[in-house]
Amino acid sequence: MTRSTLTHLECGKCGESYDADRLMNLCPACSRPLLARYDLAKAAQTLTKASLAEREPSLWRYEEVLPVRRDDACLKLGEGWTPLLHAPSLGAEIGCANTYIKDESLNPTGSFKARGLVMAVSRAYELGVKELAIPSAGNAAGAMAAYAAAAGLPAYVFMPSDVPMTFRVECKLLGAQVTLVDGLITDCGVKVKEGVQKHGWFDVSTLKEPYRLEGKKTMGYEVAEQMGWRLPDVIIYPTGGGTGLIGMWKAFAEMEQMGLIDAKRPRMVSVQSTGCAPMVRAFEEETEHAELWKGAKTVADGLRVPAAVGDFLILNAIRRSGGTAIAVPDEEMLTHARTMGMRTGIFPAPEGAACLAAQIRLLKSGWIKKDESVVLFNTGTGLKYAHLWA
Ligand SMILES: *Cc1c(COP(=O)(O)O)cnc(C)c1O
């Protein structure tokens, strides 16, 4: 058995509690995301700064606050514990010396989607799921296919027919059944729903089951641990469904309760594309939920999310942290991918480059001061998007 201290699931909207050892998707009462809750007092007895120093270099080092209970259900491909790199040369160029990049491109399948999917698939496997399905326009599908292969479970992937070849080929090679759909990601979602009803597939769409969030929150634990348990002034995060941002915000609260960090929080910045910026619009209009973005268009596949079920959780984290939301044009992502590449040696996904574009704008406007510490998330490798610069 792992040291998981998982106790129950709680709705992020209405607060209703549910048994954690039953397979769940959204809250049956209000159709919003369910959050995993732990016995943090118990977790704090063994999850200590000293004990962590001895643990494996993967996200499984935080097992007390992860949901998987059986060792044999923990699927492991080397996910997490990615480097947090200080980028002095990049920092000098943009006028912000304390610039750091959390390089998520080193995860299995080349993106941080591995963090979420390892947890969703491990837990689904543990709870007896037989077949998995996902609608995806990018990295999530590859990550799901990889962990489904590791678990020996059949996987069904529905992708828009214009998805770049690399994403499609990756899923097929990893053994997933790929169906191309003429339409958008939302149309793919409809297909998955049909399969859920007809064949009993388990839907691992983001925030539609509770555990992808748990995998993604480990980025918050890692940033804290890698910075000596003092969080940076600013975190810039490329936001699609927002799972990573919501997850990190949850991780900070858990860490404070366990006595690992104090009450100081980074200002959380959501970056989106000007071609699809529902969170930026909602932030500016000061609404609780975000309206669907019509005609979503961006080369950053991870940011082409016109509506997010966790919108209220994203907006809440940004606001409570004193953060902001900002949209950048695709051209700036493509340009600043080169800047990052030449100054750091990291070939970022356009989503990662969007963080740098946002940082440059926020430095110019004075919202970020030049002596502040800033962590950018390079959420994936640029290699899968090489066609954009070819
Ligand atoms: C999915 C994805 C994102 C967006 O992540 P969310 O947590 O869903 O907001 C950003 N970058 C890349 C490379 C992605 O694949």
Coordinates of N, CA and C and ligand atoms in Angstrom, one line a residue, residues 111-113 139-140 206 216 237-245 302-303 349 351 379-380 385, ligand 1:
S111 N 5.1 16.4 -22.4 CA 4.3 17.6 -21.9 C 3.9 17.2 -20.5
F112 N 3.4 18.3 -19.8 CA 3.0 18.1 -18.4 C 1.6 17.4 -18.3
K113 N 1.0 17.1 -19.5 CA -0.2 16.3 -19.5 C 0.0 14.9 -18.8
N139 N -1.8 17.3 -26.6 CA -0.9 16.5 -25.7 C -1.7 15.5 -24.8
A140 N -2.9 15.9 -24.4 CA -3.6 15.0 -23.4 C -3.8 13.6 -24.0
T206 N -10.4 16.6 -18.8 CA -9.9 17.3 -17.7 C -11.0 17.9 -16.8
K216 N -1.6 17.2 -11.6 CA -1.1 18.5 -12.0 C -0.7 19.3 -10.8
Y237 N 1.3 31.0 -16.1 CA 0.8 29.7 -16.5 C -0.1 29.8 -17.8
P238 N 0.2 29.1 -18.8 CA -0.6 29.1 -20.0 C -1.9 28.3 -19.8
T239 N -3.0 28.9 -19.9 CA -4.3 28.4 -19.4 C -5.2 27.9 -20.5
G240 N -5.5 26.6 -20.5 CA -6.6 26.1 -21.3 C -7.7 25.7 -20.4
G241 N -7.8 24.5 -20.0 CA -8.7 24.0 -19.0 C -8.4 24.5 -17.6
G242 N -7.2 24.9 -17.4 CA -6.7 25.5 -16.1 C -6.4 24.5 -15.0
T243 N -6.3 23.3 -15.4 CA -6.1 22.2 -14.4 C -4.8 22.5 -13.6
G244 N -3.7 22.9 -14.2 CA -2.5 23.1 -13.5 C -2.5 24.3 -12.6
L245 N -3.2 25.4 -13.0 CA -3.3 26.5 -12.1 C -4.2 26.2 -10.9
G302 N -3.0 23.5 -26.8 CA -3.4 23.4 -25.4 C -4.2 24.6 -24.9
L303 N -4.2 25.7 -25.7 CA -4.9 26.9 -25.2 C -6.2 27.1 -26.0
A349 N 7.1 24.6 -26.3 CA 5.9 24.6 -27.0 C 5.4 26.1 -27.1
E351 N 2.8 27.3 -26.1 CA 2.1 27.6 -24.9 C 3.2 28.1 -23.9
T379 N 5.2 24.2 -20.7 CA 4.3 23.1 -20.5 C 4.6 21.9 -21.4
G380 N 5.3 22.1 -22.5 CA 5.5 21.0 -23.4 C 6.7 21.3 -24.3
Y385 N 5.4 20.5 -32.3 CA 4.9 21.6 -33.1 C 5.9 22.2 -34.1
Ligands
LIG1 C1 -3.0 21.3 -22.2 C2 -1.9 22.2 -22.3 C3 -1.9 23.5 -21.7 C4 -3.1 24.0 -20.9 O1 -3.2 23.3 -19.7 P1 -4.4 23.4 -18.7 O2 -3.9 22.9 -17.4 O3 -5.5 22.6 -19.3 O4 -4.8 24.8 -18.6 C5 -0.8 24.3 -21.8 N1 0.3 23.9 -22.6 C6 0.3 22.7 -23.2 C7 1.5 22.3 -23.9 C8 -0.8 21.8 -23.1 O5 -0.7 20.6 -23.7

